[in-house]
CSV table of C-alpha atoms in Angstrom, one decimal:
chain,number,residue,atom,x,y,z
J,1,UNK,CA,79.1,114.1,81.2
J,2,UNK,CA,78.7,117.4,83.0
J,3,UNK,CA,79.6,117.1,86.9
J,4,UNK,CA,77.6,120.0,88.7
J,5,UNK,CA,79.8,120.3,92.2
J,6,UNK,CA,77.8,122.0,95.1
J,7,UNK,CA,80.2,124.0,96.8
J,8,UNK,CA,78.3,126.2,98.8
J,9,UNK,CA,76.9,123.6,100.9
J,10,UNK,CA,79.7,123.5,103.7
J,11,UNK,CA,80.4,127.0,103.1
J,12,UNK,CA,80.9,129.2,106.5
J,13,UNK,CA,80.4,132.7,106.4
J,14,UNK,CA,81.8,135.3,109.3
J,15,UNK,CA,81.7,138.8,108.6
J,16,UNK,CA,81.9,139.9,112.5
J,17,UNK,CA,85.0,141.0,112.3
J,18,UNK,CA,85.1,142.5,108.7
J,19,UNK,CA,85.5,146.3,107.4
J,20,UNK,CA,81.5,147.6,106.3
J,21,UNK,CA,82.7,148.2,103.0
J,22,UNK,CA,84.1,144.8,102.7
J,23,UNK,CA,81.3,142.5,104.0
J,24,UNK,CA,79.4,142.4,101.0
J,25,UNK,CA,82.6,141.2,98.7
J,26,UNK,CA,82.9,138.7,101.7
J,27,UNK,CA,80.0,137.4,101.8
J,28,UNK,CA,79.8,136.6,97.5
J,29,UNK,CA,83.0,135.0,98.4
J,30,UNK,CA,82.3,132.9,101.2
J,31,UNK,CA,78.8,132.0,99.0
J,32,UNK,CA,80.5,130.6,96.2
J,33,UNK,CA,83.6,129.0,98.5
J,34,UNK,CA,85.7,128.0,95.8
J,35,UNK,CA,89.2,129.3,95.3
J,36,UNK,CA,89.0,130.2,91.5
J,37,UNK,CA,92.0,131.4,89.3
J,38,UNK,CA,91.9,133.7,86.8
J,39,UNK,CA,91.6,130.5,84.2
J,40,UNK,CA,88.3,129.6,83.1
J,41,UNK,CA,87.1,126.8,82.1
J,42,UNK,CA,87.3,125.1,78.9
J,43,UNK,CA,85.2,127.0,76.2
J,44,UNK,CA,84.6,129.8,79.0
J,45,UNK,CA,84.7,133.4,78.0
J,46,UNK,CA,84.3,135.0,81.0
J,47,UNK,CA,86.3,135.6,84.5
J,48,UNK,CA,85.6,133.4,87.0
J,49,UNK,CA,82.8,134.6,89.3
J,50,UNK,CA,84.8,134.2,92.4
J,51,UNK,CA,88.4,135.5,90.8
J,52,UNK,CA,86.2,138.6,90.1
J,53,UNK,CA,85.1,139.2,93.7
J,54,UNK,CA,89.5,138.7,94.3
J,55,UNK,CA,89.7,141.3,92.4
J,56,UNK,CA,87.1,143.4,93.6
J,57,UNK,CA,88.6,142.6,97.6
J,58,UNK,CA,91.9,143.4,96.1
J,59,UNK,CA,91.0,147.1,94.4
J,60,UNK,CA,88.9,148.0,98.0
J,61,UNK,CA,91.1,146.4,101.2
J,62,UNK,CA,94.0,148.0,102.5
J,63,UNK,CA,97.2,146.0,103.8
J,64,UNK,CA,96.3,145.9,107.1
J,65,UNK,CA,92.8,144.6,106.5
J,66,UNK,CA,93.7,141.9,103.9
J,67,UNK,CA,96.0,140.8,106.8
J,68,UNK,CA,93.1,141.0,109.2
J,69,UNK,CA,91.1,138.5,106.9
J,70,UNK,CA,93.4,135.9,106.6
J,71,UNK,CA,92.2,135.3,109.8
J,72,UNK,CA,88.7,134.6,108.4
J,73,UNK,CA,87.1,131.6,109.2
J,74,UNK,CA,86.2,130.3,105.9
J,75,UNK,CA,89.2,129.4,104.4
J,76,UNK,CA,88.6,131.1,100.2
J,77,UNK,CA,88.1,134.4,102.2
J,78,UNK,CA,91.6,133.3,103.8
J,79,UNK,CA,93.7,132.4,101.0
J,80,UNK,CA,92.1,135.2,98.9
J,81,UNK,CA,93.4,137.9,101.5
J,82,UNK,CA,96.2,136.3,101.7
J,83,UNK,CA,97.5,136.3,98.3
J,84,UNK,CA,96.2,139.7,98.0
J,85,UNK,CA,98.7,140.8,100.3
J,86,UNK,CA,101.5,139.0,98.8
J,87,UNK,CA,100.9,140.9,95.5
J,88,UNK,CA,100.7,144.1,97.5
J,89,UNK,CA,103.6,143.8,99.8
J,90,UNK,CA,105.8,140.6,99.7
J,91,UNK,CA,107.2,141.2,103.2
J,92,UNK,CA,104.4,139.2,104.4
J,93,UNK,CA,105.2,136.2,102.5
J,94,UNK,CA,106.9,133.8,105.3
J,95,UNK,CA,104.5,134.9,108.3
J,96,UNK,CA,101.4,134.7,106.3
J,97,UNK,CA,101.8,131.3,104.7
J,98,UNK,CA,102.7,130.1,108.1
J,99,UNK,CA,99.7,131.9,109.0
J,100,UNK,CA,97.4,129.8,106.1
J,101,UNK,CA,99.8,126.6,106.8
J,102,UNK,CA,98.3,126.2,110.1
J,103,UNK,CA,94.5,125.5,108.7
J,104,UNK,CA,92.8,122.8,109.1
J,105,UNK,CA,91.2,120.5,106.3
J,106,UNK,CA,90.9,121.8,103.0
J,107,UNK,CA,89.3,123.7,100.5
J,108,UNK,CA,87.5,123.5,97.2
J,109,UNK,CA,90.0,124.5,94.1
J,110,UNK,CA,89.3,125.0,90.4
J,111,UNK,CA,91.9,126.2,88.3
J,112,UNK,CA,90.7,126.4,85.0
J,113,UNK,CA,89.1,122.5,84.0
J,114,UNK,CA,91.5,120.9,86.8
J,115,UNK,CA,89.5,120.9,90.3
J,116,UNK,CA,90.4,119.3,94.0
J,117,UNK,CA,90.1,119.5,97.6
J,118,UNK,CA,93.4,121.0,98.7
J,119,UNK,CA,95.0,122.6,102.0
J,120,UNK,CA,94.5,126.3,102.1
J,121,UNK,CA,98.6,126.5,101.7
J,122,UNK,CA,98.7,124.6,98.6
J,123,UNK,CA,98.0,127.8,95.7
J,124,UNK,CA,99.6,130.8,98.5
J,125,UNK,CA,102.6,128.5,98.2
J,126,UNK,CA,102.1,128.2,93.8
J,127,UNK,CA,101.4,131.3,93.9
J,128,UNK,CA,104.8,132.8,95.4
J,129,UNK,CA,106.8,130.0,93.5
J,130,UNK,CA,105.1,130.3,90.0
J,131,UNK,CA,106.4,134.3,90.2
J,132,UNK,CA,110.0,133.4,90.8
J,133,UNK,CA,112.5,133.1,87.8
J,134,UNK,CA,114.0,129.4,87.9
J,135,UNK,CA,117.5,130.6,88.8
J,136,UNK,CA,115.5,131.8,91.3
J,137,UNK,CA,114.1,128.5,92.8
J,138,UNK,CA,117.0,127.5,94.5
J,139,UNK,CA,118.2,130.7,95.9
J,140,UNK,CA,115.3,132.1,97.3
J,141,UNK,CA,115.4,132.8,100.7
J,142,UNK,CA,111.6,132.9,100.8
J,143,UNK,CA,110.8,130.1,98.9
J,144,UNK,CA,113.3,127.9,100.9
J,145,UNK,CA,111.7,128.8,104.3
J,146,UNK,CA,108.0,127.7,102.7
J,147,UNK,CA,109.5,124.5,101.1
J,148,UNK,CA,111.0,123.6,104.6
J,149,UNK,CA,107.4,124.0,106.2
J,150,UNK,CA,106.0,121.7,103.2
J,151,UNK,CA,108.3,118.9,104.3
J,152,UNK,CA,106.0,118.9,108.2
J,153,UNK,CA,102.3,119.9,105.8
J,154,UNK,CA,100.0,117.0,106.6
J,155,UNK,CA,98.5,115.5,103.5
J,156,UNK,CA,100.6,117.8,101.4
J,157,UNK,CA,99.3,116.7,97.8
J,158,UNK,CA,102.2,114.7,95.7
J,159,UNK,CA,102.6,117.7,93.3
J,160,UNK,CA,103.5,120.5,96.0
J,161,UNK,CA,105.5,117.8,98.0
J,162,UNK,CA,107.8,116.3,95.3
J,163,UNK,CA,108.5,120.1,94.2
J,164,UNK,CA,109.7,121.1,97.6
J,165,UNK,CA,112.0,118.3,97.5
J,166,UNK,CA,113.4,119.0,94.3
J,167,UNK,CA,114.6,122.6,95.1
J,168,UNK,CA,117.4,121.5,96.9
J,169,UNK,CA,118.9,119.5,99.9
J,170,UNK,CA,117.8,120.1,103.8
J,171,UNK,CA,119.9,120.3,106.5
J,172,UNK,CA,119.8,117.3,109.3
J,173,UNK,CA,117.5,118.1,111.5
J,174,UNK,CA,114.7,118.2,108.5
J,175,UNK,CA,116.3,115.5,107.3
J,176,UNK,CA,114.9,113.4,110.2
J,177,UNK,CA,111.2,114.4,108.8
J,178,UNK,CA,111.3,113.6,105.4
J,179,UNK,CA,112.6,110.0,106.3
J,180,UNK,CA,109.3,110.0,108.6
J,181,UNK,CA,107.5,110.8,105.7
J,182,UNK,CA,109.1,108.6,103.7
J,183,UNK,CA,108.8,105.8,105.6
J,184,UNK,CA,106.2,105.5,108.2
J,185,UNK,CA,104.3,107.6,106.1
J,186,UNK,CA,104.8,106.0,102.9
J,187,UNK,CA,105.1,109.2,101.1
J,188,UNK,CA,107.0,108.3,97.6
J,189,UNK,CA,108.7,111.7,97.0
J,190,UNK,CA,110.2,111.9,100.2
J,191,UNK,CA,111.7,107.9,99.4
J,192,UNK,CA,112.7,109.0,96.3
J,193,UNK,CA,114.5,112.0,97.5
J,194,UNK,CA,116.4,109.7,100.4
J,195,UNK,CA,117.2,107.8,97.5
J,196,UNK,CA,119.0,110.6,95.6
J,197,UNK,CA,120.8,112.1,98.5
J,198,UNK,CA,121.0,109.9,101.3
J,199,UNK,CA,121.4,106.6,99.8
J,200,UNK,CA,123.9,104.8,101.7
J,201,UNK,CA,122.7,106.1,105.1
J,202,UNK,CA,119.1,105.0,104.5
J,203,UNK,CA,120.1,102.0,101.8
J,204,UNK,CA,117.9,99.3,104.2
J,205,UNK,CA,114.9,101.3,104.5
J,206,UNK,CA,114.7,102.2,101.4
J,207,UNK,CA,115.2,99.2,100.0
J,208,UNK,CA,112.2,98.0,101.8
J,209,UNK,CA,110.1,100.8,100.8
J,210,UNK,CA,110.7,100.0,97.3
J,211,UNK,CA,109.6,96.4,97.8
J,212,UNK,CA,107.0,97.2,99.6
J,213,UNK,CA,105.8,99.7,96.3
J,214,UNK,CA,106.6,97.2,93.8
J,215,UNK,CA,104.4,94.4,95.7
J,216,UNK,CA,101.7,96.5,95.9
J,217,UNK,CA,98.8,95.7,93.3
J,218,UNK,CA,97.4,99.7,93.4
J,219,UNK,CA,100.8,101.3,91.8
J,220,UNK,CA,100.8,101.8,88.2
J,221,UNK,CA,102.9,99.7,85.9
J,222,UNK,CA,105.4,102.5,84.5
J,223,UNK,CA,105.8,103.5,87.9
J,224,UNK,CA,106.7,100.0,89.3
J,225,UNK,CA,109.2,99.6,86.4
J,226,UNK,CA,110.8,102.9,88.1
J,227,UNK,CA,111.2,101.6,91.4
J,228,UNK,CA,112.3,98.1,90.0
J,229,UNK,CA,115.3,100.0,88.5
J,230,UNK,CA,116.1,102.0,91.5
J,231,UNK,CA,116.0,98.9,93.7
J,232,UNK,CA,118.1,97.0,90.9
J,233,UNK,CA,120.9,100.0,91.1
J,234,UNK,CA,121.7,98.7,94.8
J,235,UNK,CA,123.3,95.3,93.5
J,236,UNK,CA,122.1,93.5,96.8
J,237,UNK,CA,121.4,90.0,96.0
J,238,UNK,CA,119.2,89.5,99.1
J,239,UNK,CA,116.5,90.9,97.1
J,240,UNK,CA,117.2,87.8,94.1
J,241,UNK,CA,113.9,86.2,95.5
J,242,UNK,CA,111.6,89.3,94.7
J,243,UNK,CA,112.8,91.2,92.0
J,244,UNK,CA,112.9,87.3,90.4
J,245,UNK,CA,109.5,87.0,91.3
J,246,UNK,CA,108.5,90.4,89.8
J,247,UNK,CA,110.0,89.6,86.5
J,248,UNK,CA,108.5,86.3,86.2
J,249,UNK,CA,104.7,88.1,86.4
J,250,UNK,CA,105.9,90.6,83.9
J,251,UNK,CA,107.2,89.0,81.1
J,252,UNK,CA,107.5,92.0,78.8
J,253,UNK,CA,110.6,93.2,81.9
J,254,UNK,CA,112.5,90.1,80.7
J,255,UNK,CA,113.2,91.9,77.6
J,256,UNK,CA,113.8,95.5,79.0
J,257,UNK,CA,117.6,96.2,78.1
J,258,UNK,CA,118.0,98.6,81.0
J,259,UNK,CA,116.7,95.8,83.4
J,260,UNK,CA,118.5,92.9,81.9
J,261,UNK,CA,121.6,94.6,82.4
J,262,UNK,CA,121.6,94.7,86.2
J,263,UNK,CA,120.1,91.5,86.8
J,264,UNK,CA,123.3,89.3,86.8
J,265,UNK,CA,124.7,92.2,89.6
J,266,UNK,CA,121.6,91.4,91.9
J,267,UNK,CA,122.5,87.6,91.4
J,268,UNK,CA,119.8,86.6,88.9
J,269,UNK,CA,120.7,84.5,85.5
J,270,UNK,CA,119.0,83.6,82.2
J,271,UNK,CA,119.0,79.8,83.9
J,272,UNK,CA,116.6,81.5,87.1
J,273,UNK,CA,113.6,82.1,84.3
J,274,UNK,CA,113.6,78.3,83.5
């Protein structure tokens, strides 16, 4: 099945503020209004039409006119300038992102066969990250201010929210947001970060959070069987009546050695199964 995605058709052009020489590089970007990588599709050959007009932006914009355009109102045009700059002079990391972070809505993607709706922050921020060392990923001074404004990114997609988490710990104050994210946003990386770092001080809430997961019909299997564990390593035999209740509907759990051999800890016997 061949899915033909019509991009164009909420596309927004503005040129009034653009360099002459620029606006017709604009204008095949803002036309096409897909953020494309270099990576084609699957049996491909060729560059990616928009990646080439990138590149053609990139050879023919100075520094301060790619910083000019990430004020553009169409949001490719944006990001494109934006990244430009990066490669071109990383001082501008930090302001720019914040710059791109403060879009609204979101914006067509392909990256090779993969494809999605994401913010306009979501491939500035891969971008930067994918060109560090991973010695690097916990040191950088960069990437730590971007992965602190990921923690507050609205509708931050699961991938580029559970790898700002893993990078390292926050200090207090943020903190505070990711157990908002966690839980009165329901966000599962933020719970499962609480969870590896904050465990006693948020051992209630989480708890509940995990129920609440493992209850819910939508989540898949394997990752139910995660949270069941993680809810089985707190030993609280208040939660007997639905981790019992769990097991019973999922027979195949009875007979999971790293299961069985927390159960008696969270107060449940062979005898509860009769």
């Amino acid at each position: 099945m061949i899915e033909d995605f019509d991009f164009a058709k909420d596309a927004v052009f503005d040129t009034l503020n653009v360099p002459c020489h620029l606006k017709e590089i604009i204008k095949d970007i803002s036309s096409l209004n897909v953020y494309e990588t270099e990576q084609g599709e699957k049996g491909e050959t060729g560059t990616p039409a928009n990646f080439k007009n990138f590149q053609k932006l990139y050879n023919k914009a100075s520094e301060q006119e790619l910083l000019s355009l990430t004020n553009n109102k169409n949001s490719v045009v944006a990001v494109y300038a934006a990244i430009g700059l990066l490669e071109k002079n990383n001082k501008y990391t930090v302001p720019v992102f914040q710059k791109i972070f403060n879009r609204k809505g979101t914006m067509h993607i392909k990256n090779g066969c993969l494809q999605s709706d994401d913010g306009p922050a979501e491939p500035l921020y891969w971008k930067y990250y994918n060109h560090l060392k991973p010695e690097q990923l916990t040191s950088d001074q960069d990437l730590k201010q971007l992965d602190s404004m990921i923690v507050f990114l609205p509708g931050a997609s699961e991938l580029i929210f559970t790898t700002a988490l893993r990078n390292r710990t926050y200090s207090a104050g943020l903190k505070k947001q990711i157990a908002k994210q966690a839980f009165e946003n329901h966000r599962t990386p933020a719970l499962l970060y609480l969870n590896s770092w904050h465990k006693k001080e948020y051992s209630d809430q989480v708890q509940q959070e995990l129920i609440r997961l493992i209850e819910n019909d939508s989540v898949y299997a394997d990752h139910k069987r995660e949270y069941l564990l993680i809810l089985l390593s707190f030993n609280n035999k208040e939660n007997k009546k639905t981790l019992l209740n769990y097991i019973k509907k999922n027979s195949l759990l009875k007979e999971d050695r790293q299961i069985r051999m927390q159960l008696e800890n969270n107060g449940i016997f062979s005898e509860d199964f009769n």
